[in-house]
Amino acid sequence: MLAIENNPFRVIGVLANAKEKDIHRQKVKISKYVSVGKSVSSEYDFEFLSPLERTEKSVKDAFAKIDQRQDKLEHSLFWFVNCSQFDEIGLFHLGDSNQERAIITWAKVIDGREVTSKNISTLNNYSTLQLCSISENQFSSGIANKLKLIQAHVFPEFVAAVTDDSFIVDAHKLSQNFIKRIVQLQLNNSKPETEIVNSFSQCEQWVKDFVAQSFCEDLIFDIERAVTATEKQRKKEKENTYSLAVTLKNNVIYKLKKVSDLIGTHHIKFKTVSDAVAQEIVNCDVAYYNASQESGKLFDQSLELLGYAKMFAVSEKLKRDIQGNIDDMLKRKEQHLVSKYYDDIFEEIENFKKRYVSIENTQAFINICIPKLNAYLSKQGRTEDFIKLSSIVVTVALNALIEKVNGVQNGGYTSEIITNTFSRACTAMSSLSRLNMNAETRARFNTNNQTITDLHSKASVWHQQQQKKQEGCYIATMAYGDYEHPQVIKLREFRDQILAKNWLGRNFIKWYYKYSPLMVQTLENNHTVNKLVRSCLDGFIMLMGKK
């Protein structure tokens, strides 16, 4: 430690309790040597310390440093004294390069014993030797022993021994000065702050607090300044408060972590400054929410800021307040989502009403609304509002389907178009059946669903009959007036059993079905022609019967 290696008493070559006349004599002697460039040694140039080179300047500075008694006292805490036989024995061992023997000698005098006028000087020597140790435990013990020395009731006797004078010493202030010097010496040696704090681990609690707070002062000041700056900006730039809060969080999070490592999270200074950060972030969140339009992003960012505030909050009251804000914001977010689902679905209803009424458009409308309703259901559950909204969707789609079904029945459409329309309407009704409805809507839906299903069944039968008719003998049916007339049946059998089994017959059938409907349409109401055709067909059937 430099405070020991470069101690002015060591440079001069005397012990800390040397008399003024001895110091003066040494000053004359050593000054003459260094003034002519000669090296000079001392019996106190202990080998366990780094080699010392005395120069005219270093010697002059050393004498200046112990000119005042307060300075002399403070430097004596980092050097040795000889006030008892135990001190003398230990110093002898140091001079003989036997540091271990010196430690053993002095430790016997002070370990587990009260500090008295007989061993206080030995305590100083022992603790000085401990401060030279590379062992962290010994170094920490040395600091604790020095402070024990200063706080001892017999410390004034030590003061008198090293200053040749008796003056009132403020032991607490001297302890603080000693602590500050130990801290600075370690900082100069690039020791991490946490290690420096730990070096005081064997000291009384007030010492630990003093050291920790000495490191925290600048950190706490920086944090408080950041909070104040954010507060000022918040009042000027309300729309930018989200960014201000995030910046504040980023600026202080590591500083607060360091403060908590140094003084602990239960220390009043940490609680105060951490709560101040949390409160300012809450204030930023309130300003940001009030200055912004409700949106999913707003709620997410607001909850993000409240999460930061909760992370920093220490006091239980502030934690409860922040949690209350979080709960309230979550409810607002859910309400916003519900409102958004309503808006989205009603927008789809309005868009649907503007489109041409068709089964395809109705099915597309149903397909769009189903996932939106399911999303609403997963967030809010099967509430009364949800049932109402779902029933509205069903009613709108159902009205469109009814309109289309009624339209094809009254529009003179072919059986194929009617049947196809009813089939697609049934598919759309099947999709609607899976939606939630209130009792009134469900009853109306069930009635119309049954009606459309029945219509589809009837239309399918009718369409099959029409197809069957189309496969019959158009001219024969026209002539006899009935598709099921015995003569028409015989002609169909001739078609299927004779004509359909040869190439010429099949081509005749194709020609017949292509041109016979036109002939029927032209001659259908001509009774003379129908009678003539019937007579010819009767003759042809009679002829086939003979064969």
Coordinates of C-alpha atoms in Angstrom, one line a residue:
M1 CA 0.0 0.0 0.0
L2 CA 1.4 3.4 -1.1
A3 CA 0.3 5.1 2.1
I4 CA 2.8 2.8 3.9
E5 CA 5.5 2.5 1.2
N6 CA 5.6 6.3 0.6
N7 CA 4.9 7.2 4.2
P8 CA 6.8 10.4 5.1
F9 CA 8.0 8.8 8.3
R10 CA 9.6 6.0 6.3
V11 CA 11.1 8.5 3.8
I12 CA 12.7 10.3 6.7
G13 CA 13.7 7.1 8.3
V14 CA 12.1 7.4 11.8
L15 CA 9.2 5.8 13.6
A16 CA 5.9 7.7 14.0
N17 CA 6.5 8.4 17.7
A18 CA 10.0 9.9 17.2
K19 CA 10.6 13.0 19.3
E20 CA 10.9 16.4 17.6
K21 CA 14.6 16.6 18.3
D22 CA 15.2 13.2 16.8
I23 CA 13.2 14.2 13.7
H24 CA 15.2 17.4 13.5
R25 CA 18.5 15.5 13.8
Q26 CA 17.5 13.1 11.1
K27 CA 16.4 16.0 8.9
V28 CA 19.9 17.6 9.1
K29 CA 21.6 14.3 8.4
I30 CA 19.5 13.0 5.6
S31 CA 19.3 16.4 3.9
K32 CA 23.1 16.6 3.6
Y33 CA 23.3 13.2 2.0
V34 CA 20.7 13.7 -0.6
S35 CA 21.8 17.2 -1.4
V36 CA 25.1 15.8 -2.7
G37 CA 23.4 12.8 -4.4
K38 CA 24.5 10.2 -1.9
S39 CA 22.1 7.4 -1.0
V40 CA 21.1 7.0 2.6
S41 CA 19.5 4.1 4.4
S42 CA 17.5 3.5 7.6
E43 CA 17.0 0.7 10.0
Y44 CA 13.3 1.0 9.1
D45 CA 13.8 0.2 5.4
F46 CA 12.1 -3.1 5.9
E47 CA 12.6 -5.6 3.1
F48 CA 9.0 -6.7 2.8
L49 CA 8.3 -3.2 1.5
S50 CA 9.3 -2.0 -2.0
P51 CA 12.7 -0.4 -2.3
L52 CA 12.8 3.3 -1.5
E53 CA 14.8 5.9 -3.4
R54 CA 15.3 9.1 -1.4
T55 CA 15.7 12.3 -3.3
E56 CA 16.1 15.9 -2.2
K57 CA 12.6 16.6 -3.3
S58 CA 11.0 13.5 -1.7
V59 CA 12.8 14.2 1.6
K60 CA 11.7 17.8 1.6
D61 CA 8.1 16.8 0.9
A62 CA 8.2 14.2 3.6
F63 CA 9.1 16.7 6.3
A64 CA 6.5 19.1 5.0
K65 CA 3.8 16.4 5.3
I66 CA 4.4 15.9 9.1
D67 CA 4.8 19.6 10.0
Q68 CA 1.3 19.9 11.4
R69 CA 0.2 17.6 14.2
Q70 CA -3.0 16.6 12.6
D71 CA -1.1 15.5 9.5
K72 CA 1.4 13.8 11.7
L73 CA -1.3 11.9 13.5
E74 CA -3.0 10.7 10.2
H75 CA 0.3 9.5 8.7
S76 CA 1.2 7.7 11.9
L77 CA -1.8 5.4 11.3
F78 CA 0.1 4.0 8.3
W79 CA 3.4 3.5 10.0
F80 CA 5.0 1.9 13.1
V81 CA 5.6 3.2 16.6
N82 CA 7.8 1.9 19.4
C83 CA 6.1 2.5 22.7
S84 CA 6.4 -0.9 24.5
Q85 CA 8.7 -3.9 24.7
F86 CA 6.3 -5.8 22.5
D87 CA 6.6 -3.1 19.9
E88 CA 10.4 -3.3 20.1
I89 CA 10.4 -7.1 19.7
G90 CA 8.1 -7.0 16.7
L91 CA 10.2 -4.2 15.1
F92 CA 13.3 -6.3 15.7
H93 CA 11.8 -9.2 13.8
L94 CA 10.8 -6.9 10.9
G95 CA 14.3 -5.5 10.8
D96 CA 15.5 -9.1 10.7
S97 CA 13.1 -9.8 7.7
N98 CA 11.0 -12.1 9.8
Q99 CA 7.6 -10.7 9.2
E100 CA 5.8 -13.8 10.4
R101 CA 7.5 -13.6 13.9
A102 CA 6.5 -10.0 14.2
I103 CA 2.8 -10.9 13.4
I104 CA 2.8 -13.7 16.0
T105 CA 4.4 -11.4 18.6
W106 CA 1.9 -8.6 18.2
A107 CA -1.1 -10.8 17.7
K108 CA -0.6 -12.3 21.1
V109 CA -0.9 -8.9 22.7
I110 CA -4.1 -7.7 21.0
D111 CA -6.1 -10.7 19.9
G112 CA -9.4 -11.0 21.8
R113 CA -8.3 -8.3 24.3
E114 CA -9.6 -4.9 25.1
V115 CA -7.6 -1.9 23.9
T116 CA -5.7 -0.4 26.7
S117 CA -2.8 2.0 27.1
K118 CA -0.5 -1.0 27.3
N119 CA -1.4 -2.5 23.9
I120 CA -2.8 0.4 21.8
S121 CA 0.6 1.0 20.1
T122 CA 0.9 -2.6 19.4
L123 CA -2.6 -2.6 17.8
N124 CA -1.4 0.2 15.5
N125 CA 1.7 -1.8 14.5
Y126 CA -0.2 -5.0 13.9
S127 CA -2.9 -3.3 11.9
T128 CA -0.2 -1.5 9.8
L129 CA 1.3 -4.8 9.0
Q130 CA -2.1 -6.2 8.1
L131 CA -2.6 -3.4 5.6
C132 CA 0.5 -4.6 3.8
S133 CA -0.9 -8.1 3.4
I134 CA -2.0 -9.5 0.1
S135 CA -4.6 -11.5 1.9
E136 CA -8.1 -9.9 1.5
N137 CA -9.1 -11.2 4.9
Q138 CA -6.0 -9.8 6.6
F139 CA -6.4 -6.4 4.8
S140 CA -10.0 -6.2 5.9
S141 CA -9.0 -7.1 9.5
G142 CA -6.3 -4.3 9.3
I143 CA -8.9 -1.7 8.4
A144 CA -11.2 -2.8 11.2
N145 CA -8.3 -2.8 13.7
K146 CA -7.3 0.8 12.7
L147 CA -10.8 2.0 13.3
K148 CA -10.9 0.1 16.6
L149 CA -7.8 2.0 17.5
I150 CA -9.2 5.4 16.7
Q151 CA -12.5 4.7 18.5
A152 CA -10.7 3.4 21.7
H153 CA -11.1 5.4 24.8
V154 CA -7.3 5.4 25.3
F155 CA -6.7 6.8 21.8
P156 CA -5.7 10.2 23.2
E157 CA -2.7 8.5 24.7
F158 CA -1.6 7.3 21.3
V159 CA -2.2 10.9 20.0
A160 CA 0.1 12.2 22.6
A161 CA 2.8 9.6 21.8
V162 CA 3.0 10.5 18.2
T163 CA 2.5 14.3 18.3
D164 CA 4.4 15.1 21.5
D165 CA 1.3 17.0 22.4
S166 CA -2.2 16.5 23.8
F167 CA -5.0 18.0 21.7
I168 CA -8.7 17.1 21.3
V169 CA -9.2 14.8 18.4
D170 CA -12.6 14.2 16.8
A171 CA -12.4 10.5 16.6
H172 CA -15.5 10.2 14.3
K173 CA -14.1 12.7 11.8
L174 CA -10.7 11.1 12.0
S175 CA -12.3 7.7 11.3
Q176 CA -14.1 9.2 8.3
N177 CA -10.9 10.7 6.9
F178 CA -9.1 7.3 7.4
I179 CA -11.9 5.5 5.6
K180 CA -11.9 8.0 2.7
R181 CA -8.1 7.5 2.4
I182 CA -8.4 3.7 2.3
V183 CA -11.1 4.0 -0.3
Q184 CA -9.1 6.4 -2.5
L185 CA -5.9 4.2 -2.2
Q186 CA -7.9 1.2 -3.5
L187 CA -9.5 3.3 -6.3
N188 CA -6.0 4.4 -7.3
N189 CA -5.1 0.7 -7.5
S190 CA -8.1 0.1 -9.9
K191 CA -10.0 -2.0 -7.5
P192 CA -13.8 -2.5 -8.3
E193 CA -16.2 -0.7 -6.1
T194 CA -17.8 -3.8 -4.8
E195 CA -14.4 -5.2 -3.7
I196 CA -13.6 -1.9 -1.9
V197 CA -16.9 -2.1 -0.1
N198 CA -16.2 -5.7 0.9
S199 CA -12.8 -4.7 2.3
F200 CA -14.8 -3.0 5.1
S201 CA -16.8 -6.2 5.9
Q202 CA -15.2 -6.7 9.3
C203 CA -16.0 -3.2 10.4
E204 CA -19.0 -1.9 12.4
Q205 CA -22.3 -1.2 10.5
W206 CA -21.9 2.5 10.4
V207 CA -18.6 2.1 8.7
K208 CA -20.1 -0.1 6.0
D209 CA -22.9 2.3 5.5
F210 CA -20.5 5.3 5.3
V211 CA -18.4 3.5 2.6
A212 CA -21.3 2.4 0.6
Q213 CA -23.0 5.8 0.7
S214 CA -19.7 7.5 -0.3
F215 CA -19.9 5.5 -3.6
C216 CA -23.6 6.0 -3.9
E217 CA -23.7 9.8 -3.6
D218 CA -22.7 10.4 -7.2
L219 CA -24.9 7.6 -8.5
I220 CA -27.9 8.8 -6.6
F221 CA -27.3 12.4 -7.7
D222 CA -27.2 11.2 -11.3
I223 CA -30.4 9.2 -10.9
E224 CA -32.2 12.2 -9.2
R225 CA -31.0 14.5 -12.0
A226 CA -32.3 12.1 -14.6
V227 CA -35.7 12.0 -12.9
T228 CA -35.9 15.8 -12.7
A229 CA -34.9 16.2 -16.3
T230 CA -37.6 13.7 -17.4
E231 CA -40.2 15.5 -15.3
K232 CA -39.4 18.8 -17.0
Q233 CA -39.5 17.2 -20.5
R234 CA -42.8 15.4 -19.7
K235 CA -44.5 18.7 -19.0
K236 CA -43.3 20.1 -22.3
E237 CA -43.7 17.1 -24.6
K238 CA -46.7 15.1 -23.4
E239 CA -47.0 13.2 -26.7
N240 CA -43.4 12.0 -26.4
T241 CA -43.6 10.8 -22.8
Y242 CA -43.4 7.1 -23.8
S243 CA -39.9 7.6 -25.2
L244 CA -39.0 9.8 -22.2
A245 CA -39.9 7.0 -19.8
V246 CA -38.0 4.3 -21.7
T247 CA -34.9 6.6 -21.8
L248 CA -35.2 7.2 -18.1
K249 CA -35.4 3.5 -17.5
N250 CA -32.4 2.8 -19.7
N251 CA -30.3 5.6 -18.0
V252 CA -30.9 4.5 -14.4
I253 CA -31.3 0.8 -14.4
Y254 CA -27.7 -0.1 -14.1
K255 CA -27.0 2.8 -11.7
L256 CA -29.8 1.6 -9.4
K257 CA -28.4 -1.9 -9.6
K258 CA -25.0 -0.7 -8.4
V259 CA -26.6 1.3 -5.6
S260 CA -28.5 -1.8 -4.5
D261 CA -25.3 -3.8 -4.6
L262 CA -23.6 -1.2 -2.5
I263 CA -26.1 -0.4 0.2
G264 CA -28.8 -3.0 -0.3
T265 CA -32.5 -2.7 -1.3
H266 CA -33.6 -2.0 2.3
H267 CA -31.6 1.1 2.7
I268 CA -33.7 4.3 2.9
K269 CA -31.7 6.1 0.2
F270 CA -32.2 3.3 -2.3
K271 CA -35.9 3.0 -1.5
T272 CA -36.3 6.8 -1.9
V273 CA -34.5 7.1 -5.3
S274 CA -35.9 3.9 -6.8
D275 CA -39.5 4.9 -5.8
A276 CA -38.9 8.3 -7.4
V277 CA -37.9 6.6 -10.7
A278 CA -41.0 4.4 -10.5
Q279 CA -43.3 7.3 -9.8
E280 CA -41.9 9.4 -12.7
I281 CA -42.4 6.5 -15.1
V282 CA -46.0 6.2 -13.9
N283 CA -46.5 9.9 -14.5
C284 CA -45.1 9.5 -18.0
D285 CA -47.5 6.6 -18.6
V286 CA -50.5 8.7 -17.5
A287 CA -49.4 11.6 -19.7
Y288 CA -48.8 9.3 -22.7
Y289 CA -52.2 7.6 -22.3
N290 CA -54.1 10.9 -22.0
A291 CA -52.3 12.4 -25.0
S292 CA -52.9 9.4 -27.3
Q293 CA -55.7 7.8 -29.2
E294 CA -56.8 4.4 -28.0
S295 CA -55.2 1.6 -30.0
G296 CA -53.7 -1.8 -29.4
K297 CA -50.2 -0.2 -29.5
L298 CA -51.2 2.4 -26.9
F299 CA -52.3 -0.3 -24.4
D300 CA -49.2 -2.5 -25.0
Q301 CA -46.8 0.4 -24.5
S302 CA -48.7 1.7 -21.5
L303 CA -48.5 -1.8 -19.9
E304 CA -44.8 -1.9 -20.8
L305 CA -44.2 1.4 -18.9
L306 CA -46.2 0.2 -15.9
G307 CA -44.1 -3.0 -15.9
Y308 CA -40.9 -0.8 -15.7
A309 CA -42.5 1.2 -12.9
K310 CA -43.4 -2.0 -11.0
M311 CA -39.8 -3.2 -11.4
F312 CA -38.4 -0.1 -9.8
A313 CA -41.0 0.4 -7.1
V314 CA -39.9 -0.5 -3.5
S315 CA -42.6 0.8 -1.2
E316 CA -45.6 -1.5 -0.8
K317 CA -48.1 1.4 -1.3
L318 CA -46.5 2.4 -4.6
K319 CA -46.5 -1.3 -5.7
R320 CA -50.2 -1.6 -5.0
D321 CA -51.0 1.7 -6.9
I322 CA -49.0 0.5 -9.9
Q323 CA -50.6 -2.9 -9.8
G324 CA -54.0 -1.2 -9.7
N325 CA -53.0 0.8 -12.8
I326 CA -52.0 -2.4 -14.5
D327 CA -55.3 -4.1 -13.7
D328 CA -57.2 -1.1 -14.9
M329 CA -55.2 -0.9 -18.2
L330 CA -55.7 -4.6 -18.8
K331 CA -59.5 -4.0 -18.5
R332 CA -59.3 -1.0 -20.8
K333 CA -57.4 -3.1 -23.3
E334 CA -60.0 -5.9 -23.2
Q335 CA -62.8 -3.3 -23.6
H336 CA -61.0 -1.8 -26.6
L337 CA -60.6 -5.3 -28.1
V338 CA -64.4 -5.9 -27.6
S339 CA -65.2 -2.6 -29.2
K340 CA -62.8 -3.4 -32.1
Y341 CA -64.6 -6.7 -32.7
Y342 CA -67.9 -4.9 -32.7
D343 CA -66.7 -2.3 -35.1
D344 CA -65.1 -4.9 -37.4
I345 CA -68.2 -7.0 -37.6
F346 CA -70.6 -4.1 -38.1
E347 CA -68.2 -2.9 -40.8
E348 CA -68.5 -6.3 -42.5
I349 CA -72.4 -6.1 -42.2
E350 CA -72.4 -2.7 -43.9
N351 CA -70.1 -3.8 -46.6
F352 CA -72.3 -6.9 -47.1
K353 CA -75.5 -4.9 -47.4
K354 CA -73.9 -2.9 -50.3
R355 CA -73.1 -6.1 -52.3
Y356 CA -75.4 -8.0 -54.7
V357 CA -77.5 -10.5 -52.8
S358 CA -76.2 -14.0 -53.7
I359 CA -75.5 -17.3 -52.0
E360 CA -71.8 -16.8 -52.7
N361 CA -71.6 -13.4 -51.1
T362 CA -73.7 -14.6 -48.1
Q363 CA -71.3 -17.6 -47.6
A364 CA -68.3 -15.3 -47.9
F365 CA -69.9 -12.9 -45.3
I366 CA -70.4 -15.9 -42.9
N367 CA -66.8 -17.1 -43.4
I368 CA -65.4 -13.6 -42.6
C369 CA -67.5 -13.2 -39.4
I370 CA -66.9 -16.6 -37.9
P371 CA -63.2 -16.1 -37.0
K372 CA -64.0 -12.6 -35.7
L373 CA -66.7 -14.0 -33.5
N374 CA -64.5 -16.8 -32.3
A375 CA -61.8 -14.3 -31.4
Y376 CA -64.3 -12.3 -29.4
L377 CA -65.5 -15.5 -27.7
S378 CA -62.0 -16.5 -26.7
K379 CA -61.4 -13.1 -25.1
Q380 CA -64.7 -12.4 -23.4
G381 CA -66.5 -15.7 -23.2
R382 CA -70.1 -16.4 -24.1
T383 CA -71.5 -13.1 -22.7
E384 CA -74.9 -11.6 -23.4
D385 CA -73.2 -9.0 -25.6
F386 CA -71.5 -11.8 -27.6
I387 CA -74.7 -13.7 -28.1
K388 CA -76.4 -10.5 -29.3
L389 CA -73.7 -9.7 -31.8
S390 CA -73.6 -13.3 -33.1
S391 CA -77.4 -13.3 -33.5
I392 CA -77.2 -10.1 -35.5
V393 CA -74.8 -11.8 -37.9
V394 CA -77.1 -14.8 -38.2
T395 CA -80.1 -12.5 -38.9
V396 CA -78.4 -10.6 -41.6
A397 CA -77.2 -13.7 -43.4
L398 CA -80.5 -15.5 -42.9
N399 CA -82.4 -12.6 -44.5
A400 CA -80.2 -12.6 -47.5
L401 CA -80.6 -16.4 -48.0
I402 CA -84.4 -16.1 -47.6
E403 CA -84.5 -13.3 -50.2
K404 CA -82.4 -15.4 -52.7
V405 CA -84.5 -18.6 -52.1
N406 CA -87.8 -16.7 -52.6
G407 CA -86.3 -15.1 -55.7
V408 CA -85.5 -18.3 -57.6
Q409 CA -88.9 -19.7 -56.8
N410 CA -90.7 -16.8 -58.4
G411 CA -88.3 -16.1 -61.3
G412 CA -89.1 -18.8 -63.8
Y413 CA -85.7 -20.5 -63.4
T414 CA -84.9 -24.0 -64.6
S415 CA -85.1 -26.9 -62.2
E416 CA -81.3 -27.2 -62.3
I417 CA -80.8 -23.6 -61.2
I418 CA -83.4 -23.8 -58.5
T419 CA -82.0 -27.1 -57.2
N420 CA -78.4 -25.7 -57.2
T421 CA -79.5 -22.5 -55.4
F422 CA -81.3 -24.5 -52.7
S423 CA -78.3 -26.8 -52.3
R424 CA -75.9 -23.9 -51.7
A425 CA -78.4 -22.2 -49.4
C426 CA -78.5 -25.4 -47.3
T427 CA -74.7 -25.3 -47.1
A428 CA -74.8 -21.7 -45.9
M429 CA -77.5 -22.6 -43.4
S430 CA -75.2 -25.4 -42.1
S431 CA -72.5 -22.8 -41.5
L432 CA -74.9 -20.5 -39.7
S433 CA -76.2 -23.3 -37.5
R434 CA -72.8 -23.4 -35.7
L435 CA -73.0 -19.8 -34.6
N436 CA -74.4 -18.8 -31.2
M437 CA -77.9 -17.3 -31.2
N438 CA -80.4 -16.0 -28.7
A439 CA -83.7 -18.0 -28.4
E440 CA -85.7 -15.8 -30.7
T441 CA -83.1 -15.9 -33.5
R442 CA -82.6 -19.7 -33.0
A443 CA -86.3 -20.3 -33.4
R444 CA -86.6 -18.3 -36.6
F445 CA -83.4 -19.9 -37.9
N446 CA -84.8 -23.4 -37.2
T447 CA -88.1 -22.7 -39.0
N448 CA -86.4 -21.3 -42.1
N449 CA -83.7 -24.0 -42.1
Q450 CA -86.4 -26.7 -42.2
T451 CA -88.3 -24.8 -45.0
I452 CA -85.2 -24.5 -47.1
T453 CA -84.3 -28.1 -46.5
D454 CA -87.8 -29.2 -47.6
L455 CA -87.6 -27.0 -50.7
H456 CA -84.3 -28.5 -51.6
S457 CA -85.7 -32.0 -51.3
K458 CA -88.7 -31.2 -53.4
A459 CA -86.6 -29.4 -56.0
S460 CA -84.3 -32.3 -56.3
V461 CA -87.2 -34.7 -57.0
W462 CA -88.7 -32.3 -59.5
H463 CA -85.3 -31.8 -61.2
Q464 CA -84.8 -35.6 -61.5
Q465 CA -88.3 -35.9 -63.1
Q466 CA -87.4 -33.2 -65.6
Q467 CA -84.2 -34.9 -66.5
K468 CA -86.1 -38.1 -67.0
K469 CA -88.5 -36.4 -69.3
Q470 CA -85.7 -35.0 -71.3
E471 CA -84.4 -38.5 -71.9
G472 CA -87.9 -39.6 -73.3
C473 CA -89.2 -39.5 -76.9
Y474 CA -90.2 -35.9 -77.4
I475 CA -92.4 -36.3 -80.5
A476 CA -94.0 -39.5 -79.1
T477 CA -94.8 -37.8 -75.9
M478 CA -96.3 -34.8 -77.7
A479 CA -98.4 -37.1 -79.9
Y480 CA -99.8 -39.3 -77.1
G481 CA -99.9 -36.5 -74.5
D482 CA -98.3 -38.6 -71.7
Y483 CA -94.7 -39.6 -71.0
E484 CA -96.0 -42.9 -69.4
H485 CA -98.4 -43.8 -72.3
P486 CA -98.0 -47.6 -73.2
Q487 CA -97.2 -46.7 -76.8
V488 CA -94.4 -44.2 -75.6
I489 CA -93.0 -46.9 -73.4
K490 CA -92.8 -49.3 -76.4
L491 CA -91.0 -46.7 -78.4
R492 CA -88.4 -46.1 -75.5
E493 CA -87.9 -49.9 -75.4
F494 CA -87.2 -49.9 -79.2
R495 CA -84.7 -47.1 -78.7
D496 CA -82.9 -48.8 -75.8
Q497 CA -82.9 -52.4 -77.1
I498 CA -82.5 -51.9 -80.9
L499 CA -81.3 -48.5 -81.9
A500 CA -78.8 -47.9 -79.1
K501 CA -77.0 -51.2 -79.9
N502 CA -75.7 -50.3 -83.4
W503 CA -73.8 -47.4 -84.9
L504 CA -76.5 -46.2 -87.2
G505 CA -79.1 -46.3 -84.5
R506 CA -77.0 -44.3 -82.0
N507 CA -76.4 -41.6 -84.6
F508 CA -80.1 -41.5 -85.3
I509 CA -80.8 -41.0 -81.5
K510 CA -78.3 -38.1 -81.4
W511 CA -80.0 -36.4 -84.4
Y512 CA -83.4 -37.1 -82.9
Y513 CA -82.7 -35.4 -79.6
K514 CA -81.0 -32.5 -81.3
Y515 CA -84.0 -31.6 -83.6
S516 CA -87.1 -33.2 -82.1
P517 CA -87.5 -30.5 -79.3
L518 CA -87.7 -27.8 -81.9
M519 CA -90.3 -29.8 -83.9
V520 CA -92.3 -30.4 -80.7
Q521 CA -92.2 -26.7 -79.9
T522 CA -93.5 -25.9 -83.4
L523 CA -96.2 -28.5 -83.8
E524 CA -97.3 -29.1 -80.2
N525 CA -100.7 -27.4 -80.5
N526 CA -101.4 -28.6 -84.0
H527 CA -104.0 -31.4 -83.5
T528 CA -104.1 -32.5 -87.1
V529 CA -100.4 -33.0 -87.2
N530 CA -100.4 -34.8 -83.8
K531 CA -103.2 -37.1 -85.0
L532 CA -101.2 -38.0 -88.2
V533 CA -98.0 -38.6 -86.2
R534 CA -99.9 -40.8 -83.7
S535 CA -101.3 -42.9 -86.6
C536 CA -97.9 -43.3 -88.1
L537 CA -96.4 -44.3 -84.8
D538 CA -99.2 -46.8 -84.1
G539 CA -98.5 -48.4 -87.4
F540 CA -94.8 -48.6 -86.7
I541 CA -95.4 -50.1 -83.3
M542 CA -97.8 -52.7 -84.8
L543 CA -95.2 -53.6 -87.4
M544 CA -92.5 -54.0 -84.7
G545 CA -94.9 -56.3 -82.8
K546 CA -95.3 -58.7 -85.8
K547 CA -91.5 -59.0 -86.1

